mmCIF file of C-alpha atoms and ligand atoms in Angstrom:
data_model
loop_
_atom_site.group_PDB
_atom_site.id
_atom_site.type_symbol
_atom_site.label_atom_id
_atom_site.label_comp_id
_atom_site.label_asym_id
_atom_site.label_seq_id
_atom_site.Cartn_x
_atom_site.Cartn_y
_atom_site.Cartn_z
ATOM 1 C CA MET O 272 12.835 18.715 -38.556
ATOM 2 C CA LEU O 273 10.252 19.736 -36.038
ATOM 3 C CA ARG O 274 8.309 21.646 -38.712
ATOM 4 C CA VAL O 275 8.165 18.610 -40.917
ATOM 5 C CA ALA O 276 6.754 16.585 -38.062
ATOM 6 C CA LEU O 277 4.156 19.239 -37.300
ATOM 7 C CA ASP O 278 3.149 19.668 -40.923
ATOM 8 C CA ASN O 279 2.854 15.981 -41.452
ATOM 9 C CA PRO O 280 1.360 14.339 -38.392
ATOM 10 C CA SER O 281 1.191 10.950 -40.099
ATOM 11 C CA ARG O 282 4.986 10.838 -39.949
ATOM 12 C CA SER O 283 5.105 11.165 -36.190
ATOM 13 C CA PRO O 284 2.457 8.842 -34.758
ATOM 14 C CA SER O 285 1.670 9.182 -31.077
ATOM 15 C CA PRO O 286 4.182 7.606 -28.704
ATOM 16 C CA ILE O 287 3.559 4.135 -27.312
ATOM 17 C CA PRO O 288 4.412 4.182 -23.619
ATOM 18 C CA PHE O 289 5.797 1.065 -21.946
ATOM 19 C CA LEU O 290 2.944 1.160 -19.467
ATOM 20 C CA ASP O 291 -0.318 3.115 -19.472
ATOM 21 C CA LEU O 292 -2.320 2.910 -16.267
ATOM 22 C CA GLN O 293 -4.741 5.699 -17.180
ATOM 23 C CA ALA O 294 -7.062 3.624 -19.354
ATOM 24 C CA GLN O 295 -7.447 0.993 -16.660
ATOM 25 C CA ASN O 296 -8.010 3.599 -13.951
ATOM 26 C CA LEU O 297 -10.916 5.035 -15.936
ATOM 27 C CA GLN O 298 -12.693 1.668 -15.898
ATOM 28 C CA ILE O 299 -12.692 1.376 -12.111
ATOM 29 C CA ARG O 300 -12.480 5.010 -11.062
ATOM 30 C CA ARG O 301 -16.116 5.532 -9.971
ATOM 31 C CA GLU O 302 -16.239 2.381 -7.906
ATOM 32 C CA VAL O 303 -12.919 3.128 -6.238
ATOM 33 C CA GLU O 304 -13.777 6.775 -5.560
ATOM 34 C CA ARG O 305 -16.957 5.707 -3.805
ATOM 35 C CA LYS O 306 -15.011 3.289 -1.603
ATOM 36 C CA ILE O 307 -12.298 5.855 -0.854
ATOM 37 C CA ALA O 308 -14.971 8.362 0.151
ATOM 38 C CA GLY O 309 -16.249 5.765 2.617
ATOM 39 C CA ILE O 310 -12.753 5.228 3.987
ATOM 40 C CA ILE O 311 -12.297 8.986 4.490
ATOM 41 C CA SER O 312 -15.657 9.189 6.281
ATOM 42 C CA SER O 313 -14.796 6.335 8.617
ATOM 43 C CA SER O 314 -11.145 7.401 8.920
ATOM 44 C CA ALA O 315 -10.233 3.719 9.195
ATOM 45 C CA PHE O 316 -7.153 3.909 6.999
ATOM 46 C CA ILE O 317 -5.292 0.714 7.872
ATOM 47 C CA LEU O 318 -6.488 -2.880 7.226
ATOM 48 C CA GLY O 319 -10.277 -3.124 7.742
ATOM 49 C CA GLU O 320 -13.184 -4.517 5.721
ATOM 50 C CA HIS O 321 -11.814 -3.844 2.220
ATOM 51 C CA VAL O 322 -8.545 -5.592 3.032
ATOM 52 C CA ASP O 323 -10.468 -8.483 4.660
ATOM 53 C CA ARG O 324 -12.624 -8.934 1.573
ATOM 54 C CA PHE O 325 -9.674 -8.680 -0.763
ATOM 55 C CA GLU O 326 -7.768 -11.302 1.246
ATOM 56 C CA ARG O 327 -10.740 -13.665 1.117
ATOM 57 C CA ASP O 328 -11.283 -13.153 -2.645
ATOM 58 C CA PHE O 329 -7.600 -13.337 -3.577
ATOM 59 C CA ALA O 330 -7.158 -16.610 -1.655
ATOM 60 C CA ARG O 331 -10.278 -18.053 -3.306
ATOM 61 C CA THR O 332 -9.207 -16.997 -6.784
ATOM 62 C CA HIS O 333 -5.952 -18.911 -6.306
ATOM 63 C CA ASP O 334 -7.595 -21.812 -4.509
ATOM 64 C CA VAL O 335 -5.390 -21.332 -1.434
ATOM 65 C CA ALA O 336 -6.614 -21.350 2.189
ATOM 66 C CA HIS O 337 -5.083 -18.129 3.538
ATOM 67 C CA CYS O 338 -4.160 -14.722 2.199
ATOM 68 C CA LEU O 339 -2.424 -12.025 4.225
ATOM 69 C CA GLY O 340 -2.512 -8.463 2.867
ATOM 70 C CA LEU O 341 0.805 -6.658 3.286
ATOM 71 C CA SER O 342 2.471 -3.372 2.451
ATOM 72 C CA SER O 343 4.519 -4.592 -0.553
ATOM 73 C CA GLY O 344 5.785 -7.641 -2.395
ATOM 74 C CA THR O 345 9.143 -7.170 -0.714
ATOM 75 C CA ALA O 346 7.392 -7.234 2.677
ATOM 76 C CA ALA O 347 5.588 -10.418 1.590
ATOM 77 C CA LEU O 348 8.877 -12.161 0.741
ATOM 78 C CA HIS O 349 10.454 -10.997 4.011
ATOM 79 C CA THR O 350 7.416 -12.148 6.000
ATOM 80 C CA ALA O 351 7.442 -15.525 4.210
ATOM 81 C CA LEU O 352 11.063 -16.221 5.123
ATOM 82 C CA HIS O 353 10.536 -15.035 8.685
ATOM 83 C CA ALA O 354 7.456 -17.250 9.096
ATOM 84 C CA LEU O 355 9.461 -20.248 7.860
ATOM 85 C CA GLY O 356 12.029 -19.576 10.582
ATOM 86 C CA ILE O 357 14.858 -18.878 8.152
ATOM 87 C CA GLY O 358 17.642 -16.747 9.603
ATOM 88 C CA ALA O 359 21.336 -16.309 10.355
ATOM 89 C CA GLY O 360 23.535 -19.146 9.093
ATOM 90 C CA ASP O 361 20.896 -20.422 6.657
ATOM 91 C CA ARG O 362 21.129 -20.321 2.875
ATOM 92 C CA VAL O 363 18.351 -19.770 0.347
ATOM 93 C CA VAL O 364 18.558 -20.713 -3.340
ATOM 94 C CA VAL O 365 17.557 -17.810 -5.608
ATOM 95 C CA PRO O 366 17.704 -17.489 -9.416
ATOM 96 C CA VAL O 367 20.112 -14.744 -10.604
ATOM 97 C CA ASN O 368 17.744 -13.354 -13.217
ATOM 98 C CA THR O 369 15.121 -11.709 -11.074
ATOM 99 C CA PHE O 370 14.367 -8.436 -9.366
ATOM 100 C CA ILE O 371 16.688 -7.916 -6.400
ATOM 101 C CA ALA O 372 13.803 -8.148 -3.889
ATOM 102 C CA THR O 373 13.816 -11.958 -4.273
ATOM 103 C CA ALA O 374 17.382 -12.197 -2.944
ATOM 104 C CA GLU O 375 16.970 -9.367 -0.433
ATOM 105 C CA ALA O 376 14.371 -11.444 1.400
ATOM 106 C CA ALA O 377 17.116 -13.928 2.281
ATOM 107 C CA SER O 378 19.574 -11.175 3.178
ATOM 108 C CA VAL O 379 17.236 -9.211 5.480
ATOM 109 C CA VAL O 380 16.508 -12.247 7.665
ATOM 110 C CA GLY O 381 20.271 -12.763 8.017
ATOM 111 C CA ALA O 382 20.506 -15.706 5.616
ATOM 112 C CA GLU O 383 22.660 -15.861 2.495
ATOM 113 C CA PRO O 384 21.348 -16.166 -1.054
ATOM 114 C CA VAL O 385 22.822 -19.006 -3.105
ATOM 115 C CA PHE O 386 22.504 -17.991 -6.722
ATOM 116 C CA VAL O 387 21.542 -20.378 -9.484
ATOM 117 C CA ASP O 388 21.212 -20.044 -13.259
ATOM 118 C CA CYS O 389 17.981 -20.056 -15.229
ATOM 119 C CA ASP O 390 17.083 -22.391 -18.087
ATOM 120 C CA GLU O 391 16.214 -21.447 -21.672
ATOM 121 C CA TYR O 392 12.682 -20.483 -20.598
ATOM 122 C CA GLY O 393 14.054 -17.972 -18.114
ATOM 123 C CA THR O 394 12.833 -19.741 -14.983
ATOM 124 C CA ILE O 395 15.040 -21.380 -12.351
ATOM 125 C CA ASP O 396 17.114 -24.329 -13.636
ATOM 126 C CA VAL O 397 15.717 -27.276 -11.671
ATOM 127 C CA GLY O 398 18.659 -29.561 -12.507
ATOM 128 C CA ARG O 399 21.048 -27.059 -10.957
ATOM 129 C CA VAL O 400 18.814 -26.628 -7.927
ATOM 130 C CA GLU O 401 18.909 -30.377 -7.412
ATOM 131 C CA ALA O 402 22.709 -30.417 -7.713
ATOM 132 C CA LEU O 403 22.997 -27.648 -5.098
ATOM 133 C CA LEU O 404 20.696 -29.492 -2.704
ATOM 134 C CA ALA O 405 22.489 -32.805 -3.252
ATOM 135 C CA GLY O 406 25.837 -31.133 -2.555
ATOM 136 C CA ASP O 407 24.630 -29.362 0.588
ATOM 137 C CA ALA O 408 26.449 -30.881 3.577
ATOM 138 C CA GLY O 409 24.121 -32.898 5.766
ATOM 139 C CA GLY O 410 21.268 -33.052 3.290
ATOM 140 C CA ASN O 411 17.619 -33.660 4.089
ATOM 141 C CA GLY O 412 17.139 -30.257 5.663
ATOM 142 C CA ARG O 413 20.177 -30.658 7.920
ATOM 143 C CA GLY O 414 22.413 -28.737 5.531
ATOM 144 C CA ARG O 415 22.612 -24.987 5.417
ATOM 145 C CA ILE O 416 20.179 -24.601 2.516
ATOM 146 C CA LYS O 417 16.705 -24.218 3.994
ATOM 147 C CA ALA O 418 14.631 -22.980 1.072
ATOM 148 C CA VAL O 419 14.391 -22.469 -2.672
ATOM 149 C CA ILE O 420 12.612 -19.421 -4.104
ATOM 150 C CA ALA O 421 11.106 -20.053 -7.528
ATOM 151 C CA VAL O 422 10.257 -16.897 -9.479
ATOM 152 C CA HIS O 423 7.389 -17.060 -11.975
ATOM 153 C CA LEU O 424 9.270 -14.714 -14.254
ATOM 154 C CA TYR O 425 7.340 -12.415 -16.618
ATOM 155 C CA GLY O 426 4.168 -14.273 -15.613
ATOM 156 C CA GLN O 427 5.340 -17.738 -16.627
ATOM 157 C CA PRO O 428 5.407 -20.292 -13.796
ATOM 158 C CA ALA O 429 8.638 -22.115 -13.049
ATOM 159 C CA ARG O 430 8.627 -25.948 -13.364
ATOM 160 C CA MET O 431 6.504 -26.419 -10.273
ATOM 161 C CA SER O 432 5.906 -30.189 -10.331
ATOM 162 C CA ASP O 433 9.650 -30.925 -10.507
ATOM 163 C CA LEU O 434 10.477 -28.209 -7.975
ATOM 164 C CA CYS O 435 7.929 -29.614 -5.522
ATOM 165 C CA ALA O 436 9.453 -33.091 -5.901
ATOM 166 C CA VAL O 437 13.072 -31.935 -5.619
ATOM 167 C CA THR O 438 12.538 -29.703 -2.567
ATOM 168 C CA ALA O 439 10.408 -32.355 -0.811
ATOM 169 C CA ASN O 440 13.108 -34.959 -1.486
ATOM 170 C CA HIS O 441 15.731 -32.829 0.190
ATOM 171 C CA GLY O 442 13.518 -31.572 3.010
ATOM 172 C CA VAL O 443 13.762 -27.865 2.143
ATOM 173 C CA HIS O 444 10.986 -25.298 1.780
ATOM 174 C CA LEU O 445 9.716 -24.140 -1.576
ATOM 175 C CA ILE O 446 8.679 -20.484 -1.832
ATOM 176 C CA GLU O 447 6.940 -18.977 -4.857
ATOM 177 C CA ASP O 448 7.819 -15.429 -5.861
ATOM 178 C CA ALA O 449 4.570 -14.780 -7.730
ATOM 179 C CA ALA O 450 5.004 -10.994 -7.864
ATOM 180 C CA GLN O 451 4.573 -11.122 -11.655
ATOM 181 C CA ALA O 452 2.164 -14.022 -11.869
ATOM 182 C CA HIS O 453 -1.318 -13.322 -10.468
ATOM 183 C CA LEU O 454 -3.675 -16.035 -11.795
ATOM 184 C CA ALA O 455 -0.884 -17.842 -13.671
ATOM 185 C CA GLU O 456 -1.206 -21.621 -13.910
ATOM 186 C CA TRP O 457 1.008 -24.689 -13.904
ATOM 187 C CA GLU O 458 -0.708 -27.774 -15.292
ATOM 188 C CA ARG O 459 -4.037 -25.929 -15.054
ATOM 189 C CA ARG O 460 -3.588 -25.252 -11.348
ATOM 190 C CA LYS O 461 -3.216 -21.662 -10.120
ATOM 191 C CA VAL O 462 0.129 -20.603 -8.674
ATOM 192 C CA GLY O 463 0.276 -19.660 -5.006
ATOM 193 C CA GLY O 464 -0.303 -23.062 -3.419
ATOM 194 C CA PHE O 465 2.570 -25.157 -4.800
ATOM 195 C CA GLY O 466 5.118 -24.219 -2.169
ATOM 196 C CA ALA O 467 4.899 -23.568 1.563
ATOM 197 C CA VAL O 468 4.128 -19.934 0.859
ATOM 198 C CA ALA O 469 3.826 -17.553 -2.105
ATOM 199 C CA ALA O 470 4.529 -13.813 -2.282
ATOM 200 C CA PHE O 471 2.626 -11.419 -4.540
ATOM 201 C CA SER O 472 3.245 -7.756 -5.365
ATOM 202 C CA PHE O 473 0.609 -5.168 -6.200
ATOM 203 C CA TYR O 474 3.068 -2.480 -7.234
ATOM 204 C CA PRO O 475 1.105 -0.258 -9.665
ATOM 205 C CA GLY O 476 2.761 -1.713 -12.780
ATOM 206 C CA LYS O 477 2.058 -5.361 -11.894
ATOM 207 C CA ASN O 478 -0.852 -7.276 -13.474
ATOM 208 C CA LEU O 479 -2.913 -6.430 -10.409
ATOM 209 C CA GLY O 480 -1.748 -3.011 -9.236
ATOM 210 C CA ALA O 481 -2.657 -0.887 -6.217
ATOM 211 C CA PHE O 482 -2.727 2.921 -6.035
ATOM 212 C CA GLY O 483 0.586 2.795 -4.212
ATOM 213 C CA GLU O 484 2.572 0.032 -2.545
ATOM 214 C CA ALA O 485 0.941 -3.264 -1.605
ATOM 215 C CA GLY O 486 1.599 -7.006 -1.497
ATOM 216 C CA ALA O 487 0.261 -10.249 -0.069
ATOM 217 C CA LEU O 488 1.226 -13.768 0.784
ATOM 218 C CA LEU O 489 -0.725 -16.963 0.197
ATOM 219 C CA THR O 490 -0.353 -20.179 2.154
ATOM 220 C CA ASN O 491 -2.288 -23.354 2.927
ATOM 221 C CA ASP O 492 -0.402 -23.725 6.210
ATOM 222 C CA THR O 493 -2.415 -22.285 9.110
ATOM 223 C CA VAL O 494 0.534 -22.160 11.532
ATOM 224 C CA LEU O 495 2.635 -20.304 8.990
ATOM 225 C CA TYR O 496 -0.221 -17.923 8.321
ATOM 226 C CA GLU O 497 -0.579 -17.111 12.029
ATOM 227 C CA ARG O 498 3.162 -16.467 12.350
ATOM 228 C CA ALA O 499 3.040 -14.179 9.336
ATOM 229 C CA ARG O 500 0.038 -12.345 10.744
ATOM 230 C CA LEU O 501 1.871 -11.655 14.003
ATOM 231 C CA PHE O 502 4.914 -10.437 12.080
ATOM 232 C CA ARG O 503 2.737 -8.044 10.030
ATOM 233 C CA GLN O 504 1.818 -6.127 13.159
ATOM 234 C CA HIS O 505 4.582 -6.022 15.765
ATOM 235 C CA GLY O 506 3.898 -9.520 17.099
ATOM 236 C CA GLU O 507 0.754 -8.136 18.659
ATOM 237 C CA VAL O 508 -1.947 -10.573 19.817
ATOM 238 C CA GLU O 509 -4.054 -7.958 21.524
ATOM 239 C CA ARG O 510 -3.581 -4.219 21.958
ATOM 240 C CA TYR O 511 -0.113 -3.616 23.457
ATOM 241 C CA ARG O 512 0.558 -7.293 24.111
ATOM 242 C CA HIS O 513 3.483 -8.346 21.904
ATOM 243 C CA VAL O 514 4.435 -12.018 21.983
ATOM 244 C CA THR O 515 7.226 -11.719 19.447
ATOM 245 C CA VAL O 516 9.243 -9.042 17.652
ATOM 246 C CA GLY O 517 7.635 -8.148 14.349
ATOM 247 C CA HIS O 518 7.288 -5.359 11.873
ATOM 248 C CA ASN O 519 4.772 -2.908 10.483
ATOM 249 C CA TYR O 520 3.829 -4.495 7.168
ATOM 250 C CA ARG O 521 0.070 -3.796 7.182
ATOM 251 C CA MET O 522 -1.877 -3.113 4.001
ATOM 252 C CA GLU O 523 -3.661 0.246 3.786
ATOM 253 C CA ALA O 524 -7.446 0.346 3.508
ATOM 254 C CA ILE O 525 -7.331 2.313 0.250
ATOM 255 C CA GLN O 526 -5.107 -0.309 -1.359
ATOM 256 C CA GLY O 527 -7.495 -3.019 -0.175
ATOM 257 C CA ALA O 528 -10.397 -1.131 -1.778
ATOM 258 C CA VAL O 529 -8.540 -0.696 -5.084
ATOM 259 C CA LEU O 530 -7.420 -4.317 -5.188
ATOM 260 C CA GLU O 531 -10.804 -5.731 -4.180
ATOM 261 C CA THR O 532 -12.345 -3.754 -7.050
ATOM 262 C CA LYS O 533 -9.699 -4.565 -9.661
ATOM 263 C CA LEU O 534 -9.615 -8.263 -8.817
ATOM 264 C CA GLN O 535 -13.072 -8.646 -10.387
ATOM 265 C CA TYR O 536 -11.657 -7.456 -13.704
ATOM 266 C CA LEU O 537 -8.384 -9.347 -13.528
ATOM 267 C CA PRO O 538 -9.473 -12.543 -15.337
ATOM 268 C CA GLU O 539 -10.673 -10.459 -18.302
ATOM 269 C CA TRP O 540 -7.555 -8.238 -18.273
ATOM 270 C CA THR O 541 -5.398 -11.367 -18.144
ATOM 271 C CA LYS O 542 -7.170 -12.825 -21.197
ATOM 272 C CA GLN O 543 -6.520 -9.577 -23.036
ATOM 273 C CA ARG O 544 -2.821 -9.661 -22.109
ATOM 274 C CA CYS O 545 -2.554 -13.185 -23.498
ATOM 275 C CA ALA O 546 -4.399 -12.186 -26.679
ATOM 276 C CA ARG O 547 -2.033 -9.199 -27.122
ATOM 277 C CA ALA O 548 0.920 -11.564 -26.703
ATOM 278 C CA ARG O 549 -0.427 -13.713 -29.581
ATOM 279 C CA VAL O 550 -0.632 -10.609 -31.789
ATOM 280 C CA TYR O 551 3.042 -9.921 -31.022
ATOM 281 C CA ASP O 552 3.972 -13.582 -31.695
ATOM 282 C CA ASP O 553 2.379 -13.374 -35.144
ATOM 283 C CA GLY O 554 3.706 -9.918 -35.921
ATOM 284 C CA LEU O 555 7.285 -10.824 -35.021
ATOM 285 C CA ALA O 556 7.351 -14.273 -36.617
ATOM 286 C CA GLY O 557 10.156 -14.802 -39.089
ATOM 287 C CA ILE O 558 12.204 -11.720 -38.216
ATOM 288 C CA ASP O 559 15.835 -12.770 -38.313
ATOM 289 C CA GLY O 560 17.343 -11.382 -35.125
ATOM 290 C CA VAL O 561 14.293 -11.759 -32.880
ATOM 291 C CA GLU O 562 13.264 -14.658 -30.665
ATOM 292 C CA THR O 563 9.726 -14.391 -29.316
ATOM 293 C CA PRO O 564 9.124 -15.651 -25.757
ATOM 294 C CA SER O 565 8.647 -19.381 -25.455
ATOM 295 C CA CYS O 566 6.406 -21.032 -22.893
ATOM 296 C CA ARG O 567 6.350 -24.588 -21.608
ATOM 297 C CA SER O 568 3.200 -26.483 -22.548
ATOM 298 C CA GLU O 569 2.398 -26.984 -18.819
ATOM 299 C CA ALA O 570 2.649 -23.255 -18.120
ATOM 300 C CA GLY O 571 -0.286 -20.872 -18.364
ATOM 301 C CA SER O 572 1.579 -17.567 -18.490
ATOM 302 C CA VAL O 573 -0.239 -14.336 -17.635
ATOM 303 C CA TYR O 574 2.270 -12.243 -19.615
ATOM 304 C CA HIS O 575 3.197 -9.679 -17.011
ATOM 305 C CA LEU O 576 5.844 -8.778 -19.575
ATOM 306 C CA TYR O 577 6.353 -9.607 -23.225
ATOM 307 C CA VAL O 578 10.097 -10.169 -23.422
ATOM 308 C CA ILE O 579 11.847 -10.906 -26.690
ATOM 309 C CA ARG O 580 15.517 -11.851 -27.141
ATOM 310 C CA ALA O 581 17.040 -9.550 -29.684
ATOM 311 C CA ARG O 582 20.289 -9.436 -31.612
ATOM 312 C CA ASP O 583 21.922 -6.002 -31.159
ATOM 313 C CA ARG O 584 19.353 -5.337 -28.440
ATOM 314 C CA ASP O 585 20.639 -1.874 -27.531
ATOM 315 C CA GLY O 586 20.602 -0.740 -31.160
ATOM 316 C CA LEU O 587 17.049 -1.963 -31.562
ATOM 317 C CA ARG O 588 16.054 -0.245 -28.328
ATOM 318 C CA ARG O 589 17.446 3.098 -29.542
ATOM 319 C CA HIS O 590 15.664 2.668 -32.880
ATOM 320 C CA LEU O 591 12.332 2.040 -31.139
ATOM 321 C CA ALA O 592 12.872 4.991 -28.796
ATOM 322 C CA LYS O 593 13.321 7.235 -31.836
ATOM 323 C CA GLN O 594 9.934 6.040 -33.090
ATOM 324 C CA GLY O 595 8.377 6.933 -29.751
ATOM 325 C CA ILE O 596 8.157 3.310 -28.629
ATOM 326 C CA GLU O 597 9.187 2.852 -25.036
ATOM 327 C CA THR O 598 10.710 -0.470 -23.936
ATOM 328 C CA GLY O 599 12.105 -1.971 -20.715
ATOM 329 C CA LEU O 600 14.947 -4.254 -19.581
ATOM 330 C CA HIS O 601 14.106 -7.105 -17.208
ATOM 331 C CA TYR O 602 16.795 -7.388 -16.074
ATOM 332 C CA PRO O 603 19.986 -5.861 -17.457
ATOM 333 C CA VAL O 604 22.299 -7.038 -14.638
ATOM 334 C CA PRO O 605 22.031 -10.518 -13.066
ATOM 335 C CA LEU O 606 22.080 -10.390 -9.272
ATOM 336 C CA HIS O 607 25.530 -12.009 -8.858
ATOM 337 C CA LEU O 608 27.014 -9.035 -10.759
ATOM 338 C CA GLN O 609 25.251 -6.411 -8.641
ATOM 339 C CA PRO O 610 27.542 -4.369 -6.363
ATOM 340 C CA ALA O 611 25.221 -5.200 -3.459
ATOM 341 C CA TYR O 612 26.181 -8.880 -3.771
ATOM 342 C CA ALA O 613 29.860 -8.470 -4.660
ATOM 343 C CA GLY O 614 30.739 -9.868 -1.231
ATOM 344 C CA LEU O 615 29.355 -13.304 -2.085
ATOM 345 C CA GLY O 616 32.319 -14.066 -4.337
ATOM 346 C CA TYR O 617 30.603 -14.803 -7.620
ATOM 347 C CA ALA O 618 32.148 -13.756 -10.938
ATOM 348 C CA ARG O 619 31.140 -13.068 -14.509
ATOM 349 C CA GLY O 620 30.765 -16.384 -16.324
ATOM 350 C CA ASP O 621 29.279 -18.213 -13.322
ATOM 351 C CA PHE O 622 25.737 -18.173 -14.749
ATOM 352 C CA PRO O 623 26.111 -18.169 -18.537
ATOM 353 C CA VAL O 624 22.442 -18.642 -19.466
ATOM 354 C CA ALA O 625 21.266 -15.695 -17.368
ATOM 355 C CA GLU O 626 24.234 -13.546 -18.398
ATOM 356 C CA ARG O 627 23.545 -14.099 -22.075
ATOM 357 C CA ALA O 628 19.836 -13.407 -21.552
ATOM 358 C CA ALA O 629 20.621 -10.145 -19.731
ATOM 359 C CA GLN O 630 22.318 -8.859 -22.877
ATOM 360 C CA ARG O 631 19.504 -9.831 -25.218
ATOM 361 C CA VAL O 632 16.214 -9.377 -23.368
ATOM 362 C CA LEU O 633 13.924 -6.534 -24.378
ATOM 363 C CA SER O 634 10.484 -5.958 -22.885
ATOM 364 C CA LEU O 635 7.923 -4.546 -25.320
ATOM 365 C CA PRO O 636 4.847 -2.563 -24.245
ATOM 366 C CA LEU O 637 2.085 -4.933 -23.130
ATOM 367 C CA TYR O 638 -1.102 -4.117 -21.262
ATOM 368 C CA PRO O 639 -4.751 -5.068 -21.730
ATOM 369 C CA GLU O 640 -5.611 -1.678 -23.240
ATOM 370 C CA LEU O 641 -2.877 -1.749 -25.891
ATOM 371 C CA SER O 642 -4.482 -1.863 -29.342
ATOM 372 C CA ASP O 643 -3.683 -4.301 -32.127
ATOM 373 C CA SER O 644 -2.650 -1.408 -34.362
ATOM 374 C CA GLN O 645 -0.189 -0.184 -31.738
ATOM 375 C CA ILE O 646 1.301 -3.680 -31.511
ATOM 376 C CA GLU O 647 1.510 -3.876 -35.292
ATOM 377 C CA ARG O 648 3.391 -0.578 -35.276
ATOM 378 C CA VAL O 649 5.903 -1.950 -32.770
ATOM 379 C CA CYS O 650 6.378 -5.095 -34.880
ATOM 380 C CA GLU O 651 6.754 -3.032 -38.045
ATOM 381 C CA SER O 652 9.445 -0.868 -36.432
ATOM 382 C CA ILE O 653 11.328 -3.969 -35.315
ATOM 383 C CA ARG O 654 11.059 -5.511 -38.789
ATOM 384 C CA GLU O 655 12.345 -2.241 -40.256
ATOM 385 C CA TYR O 656 15.360 -2.238 -37.935
ATOM 386 C CA TYR O 657 16.503 -5.727 -38.891
ATOM 387 C CA ALA O 658 15.868 -5.087 -42.572
ATOM 388 C CA GLU O 659 18.364 -2.215 -42.282
ATOM 389 C CA HIS O 660 20.747 -4.102 -40.018
ATOM 390 C CA SER O 661 20.927 -7.617 -41.394
ATOM 391 C CA THR O 662 23.982 -9.677 -40.583
HETATM 392 C C1 LIG D 701 7.886 -6.459 -8.131
HETATM 393 C C2 LIG D 701 8.646 -7.646 -7.685
HETATM 394 C C3 LIG D 701 8.987 -7.850 -6.335
HETATM 395 C C4 LIG D 701 8.803 -6.809 -5.272
HETATM 396 O O1 LIG D 701 7.525 -6.321 -5.117
HETATM 397 P P1 LIG D 701 7.299 -4.843 -4.494
HETATM 398 O O2 LIG D 701 5.824 -4.779 -4.312
HETATM 399 O O3 LIG D 701 7.818 -3.866 -5.481
HETATM 400 O O4 LIG D 701 8.037 -4.782 -3.204
HETATM 401 C C5 LIG D 701 9.596 -9.038 -5.998
HETATM 402 N N1 LIG D 701 9.900 -9.979 -6.910
HETATM 403 C C6 LIG D 701 9.624 -9.815 -8.213
HETATM 404 C C7 LIG D 701 9.964 -10.897 -9.183
HETATM 405 C C8 LIG D 701 9.006 -8.635 -8.650
HETATM 406 O O5 LIG D 701 8.747 -8.467 -9.960
#
């Protein structure tokens, strides 16, 4: 077998990785190396001018007043909930089909996540959110539910206009988990300023990725911003004067330098992601067994991930793996079925839309540097699978 492959290279085309950061690193490497050399010379490794500039630029890009650079997206969510004063005895509404960090933010401040299903677009089901808020004893912010976290899943914003209205009606905070949605838009307005506060992640694989861990929060609320800033650094107002108990959630200077540099390229990279998504849409059209991702007309997705719904998903995934095509699952287990949240008393069947999606979602490789011919190869392999496995 191996000999055949070696003798006939056309039969074993090069693998297509799920993510390839190398190509992007090459584009910015010189600029970043120069900045890192400066950081080494100054030995100012934490916060500093690069982080300041990145915060200013990132806030501007999203048309939001304040940005706070942090050590991860998880830290940003934690800081957001802390700054809103959410804690023990409170409840926070969280969609079940997200990365666990969204729910952990509620748990680490001592609150309890209240899970809710998603709709057919994969974002939080606003009708169900409204029902939860209406049923919350007390109502108008006097109940136990204090906040709703909307996740802009895969880069597609949740229904922000309705979520703003519903949360305002019931007097609870709206938080955006925008970890996957840098520069995404709802009704032509950038995410990040719809709720009280928004959390972003710059984990290397995100649309805007650091050279390590990093995150940020955006807010238009100056009081909230100041509270978050204190929390980022041990509640310190001046050296060794701590007015409140905080954390160490500072962003590193090197990450600030990388992000400040990459942010200039992000609009172009985002356009390329969207263009790649269109190539997939066309290439996968008409395959019986595959549903391509659908977007609301109000949503300007930035395609952090290109997620199809596939019949016999695991079979297709194995077939693609054999062809050297790497795929991902976002996410295979909804949060209410995670062992970590077994204590909350949810059961299989509680969130049918998310549970069904978990069995069918498949994330295909998507990054700005992916070529059209690579995408066509992925589509061809998928077409081939369903031709051999028709119902
Ligand atoms: C990546 C991610 C996070 C966490 O960000 P980190 O920087 O990895 O801590 C939170 N929520 C969602 C939806 C994410 O995709």
